[in-house]
C-alpha cells in the first residue's frame, strides 16, 4: 500500500479529491476547496470512478462519503483510497456509528459530519493533509457508542510504554524515562501489538499504534509527524 505523505500546509498547496454519490455535495466541496486555495484534483460518485479519473495523479486528502450504495464495503473503499497515497477524511452523516467505526479501524484519519460548516470541513482537510489524526467529538462518539469496538486490555506498564512511544519518543528514550532496558520496551511493544491483533485491530507500525492509542483514550489527538520510526 502507498504511504500517505504529510504536507507542509504552510507552504504546499493541499490537493483534494472527493468521493460522493451526491453531485451537489461534490460541487459544493469543489467550490469550497477552490475558495480556500486548495487544488481540487478530481471527484467521483464512487471510489473506482475516482481512481480511474485520477489516472495516477497524486492527492493529499480524499474526502469520502460512507453511504455510496456501490456494494463495496467501507473498509475496501477506505483501503482503496489509501492505496493512492492520500489521507482519508470521512464526510458523512454523524449518526452512522458502526460505519464510522469501521472506517476509522480501516485507517481513515478522521470523520467530519456533513452538517458541519464549510470552514470546519476545510480545516479538517488541512489537518489530515498535514499528517495529523483528526480527533474530534464525532470520532469519540462513534467509538463510545459502538459496543463492538473492542479495546485491547493493556496493563498499566503497557499503557505507559504506548503513551510515550506513540507520542513520538524513540524506543531508547522511552526506556530511559521508564527506567527499563530498550529490549524490555521492545518486548512490551510486541505484547501490545499482539493484544491489538487479538481484538481485530492490528497495529504493525508506529503510526498505527498512535491511532490505537487515540482510539482507546490513551492519548489525545496528536501530530503524526515523527511517528514513523521504530528506533
Tab-separated table of C-alpha atoms in Angstrom:
chain	number	residue	atom	x	y	z
A	1	UNK	CA	0.000	0.000	0.000
A	2	UNK	CA	1.229	3.515	-0.788
A	3	UNK	CA	2.338	5.506	2.214
A	4	UNK	CA	0.477	8.733	2.974
A	5	UNK	CA	2.844	11.708	2.792
A	6	UNK	CA	2.286	14.579	5.207
A	7	UNK	CA	2.025	18.003	3.597
A	8	UNK	CA	3.584	21.198	4.912
A	9	UNK	CA	0.297	23.085	4.760
A	10	UNK	CA	2.087	26.388	5.424
A	11	UNK	CA	3.945	26.197	2.105
A	12	UNK	CA	2.409	23.458	-0.065
A	13	UNK	CA	-0.916	23.529	-1.874
A	14	UNK	CA	-3.300	20.917	-0.465
A	15	UNK	CA	-4.509	18.555	-3.190
A	16	UNK	CA	-8.047	17.255	-2.648
A	17	UNK	CA	-10.338	14.705	-4.277
A	18	UNK	CA	-13.914	13.842	-3.337
A	19	UNK	CA	-15.992	10.662	-3.472
A	20	UNK	CA	-19.730	11.199	-3.006
A	21	UNK	CA	-22.728	9.924	-4.961
A	22	UNK	CA	-24.488	13.271	-4.483
A	23	UNK	CA	-23.386	15.612	-7.259
A	24	UNK	CA	-24.426	18.680	-5.291
A	25	UNK	CA	-22.085	17.684	-2.451
A	26	UNK	CA	-19.207	17.200	-4.887
A	27	UNK	CA	-19.832	20.584	-6.497
A	28	UNK	CA	-20.140	22.261	-3.109
A	29	UNK	CA	-16.801	20.847	-1.958
A	30	UNK	CA	-15.217	21.814	-5.272
A	31	UNK	CA	-16.286	25.438	-4.800
A	32	UNK	CA	-15.211	25.469	-1.144
A	33	UNK	CA	-11.783	23.985	-1.922
A	34	UNK	CA	-11.141	26.481	-4.699
A	35	UNK	CA	-12.179	29.346	-2.422
A	36	UNK	CA	-9.808	28.025	0.262
A	37	UNK	CA	-6.921	27.904	-2.200
A	38	UNK	CA	-6.738	24.105	-2.301
A	39	UNK	CA	-6.141	22.240	-5.556
A	40	UNK	CA	-9.276	20.252	-6.365
A	41	UNK	CA	-7.813	17.346	-8.339
A	42	UNK	CA	-10.935	15.338	-9.236
A	43	UNK	CA	-14.160	13.754	-7.988
A	44	UNK	CA	-16.274	10.659	-8.464
A	45	UNK	CA	-19.557	9.064	-7.474
A	46	UNK	CA	-17.667	6.041	-6.133
A	47	UNK	CA	-14.080	5.117	-5.329
A	48	UNK	CA	-13.462	3.121	-8.514
A	49	UNK	CA	-14.645	6.051	-10.625
A	50	UNK	CA	-12.411	8.489	-8.794
A	51	UNK	CA	-9.326	6.277	-9.052
A	52	UNK	CA	-9.959	5.799	-12.757
A	53	UNK	CA	-10.252	9.543	-13.261
A	54	UNK	CA	-7.130	10.280	-11.227
A	55	UNK	CA	-5.022	8.193	-13.588
A	56	UNK	CA	-2.160	8.057	-11.110
A	57	UNK	CA	-2.204	11.746	-10.183
A	58	UNK	CA	-1.244	12.340	-6.554
A	59	UNK	CA	-3.731	13.550	-3.952
A	60	UNK	CA	-3.140	14.566	-0.334
A	61	UNK	CA	-6.671	14.047	1.005
A	62	UNK	CA	-9.650	12.101	-0.301
A	63	UNK	CA	-12.935	13.231	1.225
A	64	UNK	CA	-15.051	10.075	1.315
A	65	UNK	CA	-18.768	9.544	1.898
A	66	UNK	CA	-19.781	6.316	3.648
A	67	UNK	CA	-23.209	5.869	2.010
A	68	UNK	CA	-22.269	5.292	-1.607
A	69	UNK	CA	-24.639	2.415	-2.371
A	70	UNK	CA	-21.961	0.862	-4.583
A	71	UNK	CA	-21.972	-2.559	-2.925
A	72	UNK	CA	-18.370	-2.115	-1.772
A	73	UNK	CA	-17.538	-2.381	1.917
A	74	UNK	CA	-16.459	0.718	3.827
A	75	UNK	CA	-13.171	-0.985	4.657
A	76	UNK	CA	-12.419	-1.731	0.997
A	77	UNK	CA	-13.281	1.829	-0.031
A	78	UNK	CA	-11.018	3.318	2.640
A	79	UNK	CA	-8.160	0.966	1.741
A	80	UNK	CA	-8.519	1.711	-1.969
A	81	UNK	CA	-8.331	5.430	-1.256
A	82	UNK	CA	-5.292	4.961	0.969
A	83	UNK	CA	-3.582	2.967	-1.775
A	84	UNK	CA	-3.355	6.191	-3.798
A	85	UNK	CA	-1.157	7.659	-1.059
A	86	UNK	CA	-3.868	10.002	0.213
A	87	UNK	CA	-5.144	10.520	3.716
A	88	UNK	CA	-8.856	9.695	4.053
A	89	UNK	CA	-11.352	12.068	5.644
A	90	UNK	CA	-14.832	10.645	6.161
A	91	UNK	CA	-17.536	13.202	5.286
A	92	UNK	CA	-20.875	11.679	6.166
A	93	UNK	CA	-23.932	11.881	8.379
A	94	UNK	CA	-22.911	11.683	12.017
A	95	UNK	CA	-25.336	9.014	13.246
A	96	UNK	CA	-23.753	6.019	11.491
A	97	UNK	CA	-21.606	4.954	14.462
A	98	UNK	CA	-20.856	1.438	13.207
A	99	UNK	CA	-19.900	2.668	9.739
A	100	UNK	CA	-17.725	5.440	11.132
A	101	UNK	CA	-16.033	2.986	13.471
A	102	UNK	CA	-15.335	0.643	10.559
A	103	UNK	CA	-13.816	3.476	8.541
A	104	UNK	CA	-11.588	4.557	11.431
A	105	UNK	CA	-10.488	0.985	12.066
A	106	UNK	CA	-9.634	0.679	8.354
A	107	UNK	CA	-7.316	3.659	8.663
A	108	UNK	CA	-9.356	6.788	7.936
A	109	UNK	CA	-7.741	9.822	9.555
A	110	UNK	CA	-10.997	11.150	10.942
A	111	UNK	CA	-14.636	11.986	10.386
A	112	UNK	CA	-16.465	15.250	9.808
A	113	UNK	CA	-20.289	15.429	9.659
A	114	UNK	CA	-21.973	16.717	6.514
A	115	UNK	CA	-23.807	19.163	8.740
A	116	UNK	CA	-20.517	20.899	9.609
A	117	UNK	CA	-19.867	24.430	8.465
A	118	UNK	CA	-17.739	24.703	5.326
A	119	UNK	CA	-14.916	26.339	7.281
A	120	UNK	CA	-14.827	23.365	9.659
A	121	UNK	CA	-14.623	20.916	6.749
A	122	UNK	CA	-11.797	22.894	5.145
A	123	UNK	CA	-9.898	22.968	8.445
A	124	UNK	CA	-10.353	19.200	8.787
A	125	UNK	CA	-8.937	18.689	5.280
A	126	UNK	CA	-5.899	20.770	6.202
A	127	UNK	CA	-5.405	18.759	9.407
A	128	UNK	CA	-5.476	15.449	7.552
A	129	UNK	CA	-3.189	16.777	4.803
A	130	UNK	CA	-0.595	17.756	7.412
A	131	UNK	CA	-0.481	14.151	8.647
A	132	UNK	CA	-2.454	14.592	11.854
A	133	UNK	CA	-5.186	12.419	13.303
A	134	UNK	CA	-8.451	14.371	13.402
A	135	UNK	CA	-9.562	13.744	16.976
A	136	UNK	CA	-12.979	15.324	17.416
A	137	UNK	CA	-16.355	14.728	19.041
A	138	UNK	CA	-17.684	12.682	16.123
A	139	UNK	CA	-14.722	10.300	16.335
A	140	UNK	CA	-15.104	9.837	20.086
A	141	UNK	CA	-18.886	9.464	19.936
A	142	UNK	CA	-18.716	6.865	17.175
A	143	UNK	CA	-16.312	4.750	19.195
A	144	UNK	CA	-18.091	5.176	22.539
A	145	UNK	CA	-21.479	4.330	21.026
A	146	UNK	CA	-20.257	1.168	19.308
A	147	UNK	CA	-20.076	-1.726	21.769
A	148	UNK	CA	-18.420	-3.900	19.111
A	149	UNK	CA	-15.310	-1.700	19.162
A	150	UNK	CA	-13.158	-3.963	21.329
A	151	UNK	CA	-10.425	-2.298	23.321
A	152	UNK	CA	-7.178	-4.131	23.898
A	153	UNK	CA	-6.794	-4.897	27.594
A	154	UNK	CA	-3.446	-3.266	28.246
A	155	UNK	CA	-1.747	-3.354	31.626
A	156	UNK	CA	-0.546	-0.189	33.349
A	157	UNK	CA	3.065	-0.552	32.185
A	158	UNK	CA	1.928	-1.391	28.644
A	159	UNK	CA	-0.172	1.777	28.611
A	160	UNK	CA	2.818	3.790	29.880
A	161	UNK	CA	5.022	2.401	27.112
A	162	UNK	CA	2.368	3.006	24.460
A	163	UNK	CA	1.741	6.547	25.712
A	164	UNK	CA	5.386	7.553	25.445
A	165	UNK	CA	6.233	5.629	22.284
A	166	UNK	CA	3.132	6.641	20.314
A	167	UNK	CA	3.697	10.269	21.373
A	168	UNK	CA	6.807	10.225	19.208
A	169	UNK	CA	9.655	9.275	21.534
A	170	UNK	CA	12.209	6.848	20.118
A	171	UNK	CA	12.449	3.482	21.799
A	172	UNK	CA	15.652	4.300	23.705
A	173	UNK	CA	14.136	7.450	25.233
A	174	UNK	CA	11.032	5.532	26.321
A	175	UNK	CA	13.384	3.123	28.083
A	176	UNK	CA	15.216	5.999	29.799
A	177	UNK	CA	12.020	7.643	31.016
A	178	UNK	CA	10.647	4.398	32.437
A	179	UNK	CA	13.966	3.191	33.823
A	180	UNK	CA	13.955	-0.061	31.885
A	181	UNK	CA	16.106	-1.592	29.162
A	182	UNK	CA	15.372	-0.867	25.481
A	183	UNK	CA	14.931	-4.603	24.957
A	184	UNK	CA	12.206	-4.589	27.615
A	185	UNK	CA	10.431	-1.720	25.857
A	186	UNK	CA	10.510	-3.734	22.632
A	187	UNK	CA	9.027	-6.723	24.462
A	188	UNK	CA	6.193	-4.521	25.754
A	189	UNK	CA	5.555	-3.212	22.246
A	190	UNK	CA	5.446	-6.754	20.899
A	191	UNK	CA	2.873	-7.683	23.569
A	192	UNK	CA	0.815	-4.580	22.799
A	193	UNK	CA	0.749	-5.408	19.096
A	194	UNK	CA	-0.306	-8.983	19.840
A	195	UNK	CA	-3.181	-7.743	22.011
A	196	UNK	CA	-4.404	-5.424	19.257
A	197	UNK	CA	-4.268	-8.247	16.740
A	198	UNK	CA	-6.353	-10.373	19.115
A	199	UNK	CA	-9.179	-7.802	19.107
A	200	UNK	CA	-9.054	-7.407	15.334
A	201	UNK	CA	-7.250	-4.048	15.287
A	202	UNK	CA	-3.688	-4.760	14.144
A	203	UNK	CA	-1.072	-2.047	14.650
A	204	UNK	CA	2.097	-3.069	12.788
A	205	UNK	CA	3.581	0.438	12.516
A	206	UNK	CA	4.213	3.295	14.924
A	207	UNK	CA	1.528	5.368	13.202
A	208	UNK	CA	-0.922	2.502	13.716
A	209	UNK	CA	-0.012	2.394	17.407
A	210	UNK	CA	-0.652	6.140	17.646
A	211	UNK	CA	-4.058	5.633	16.061
A	212	UNK	CA	-4.922	2.843	18.523
A	213	UNK	CA	-3.740	4.956	21.465
A	214	UNK	CA	-6.003	7.821	20.362
A	215	UNK	CA	-8.947	5.479	19.724
A	216	UNK	CA	-8.613	3.896	23.171
A	217	UNK	CA	-8.208	7.151	25.063
A	218	UNK	CA	-4.564	6.561	25.984
A	219	UNK	CA	-3.593	9.702	24.074
A	220	UNK	CA	-5.453	12.759	22.773
A	221	UNK	CA	-5.230	13.568	19.051
A	222	UNK	CA	-1.585	14.093	18.181
A	223	UNK	CA	0.512	15.113	15.202
A	224	UNK	CA	1.639	12.027	13.297
A	225	UNK	CA	4.948	13.654	12.317
A	226	UNK	CA	7.896	11.754	13.774
A	227	UNK	CA	5.873	8.602	14.350
A	228	UNK	CA	7.364	6.560	11.569
A	229	UNK	CA	10.481	5.015	13.113
A	230	UNK	CA	10.743	2.104	15.491
A	231	UNK	CA	14.093	3.261	16.843
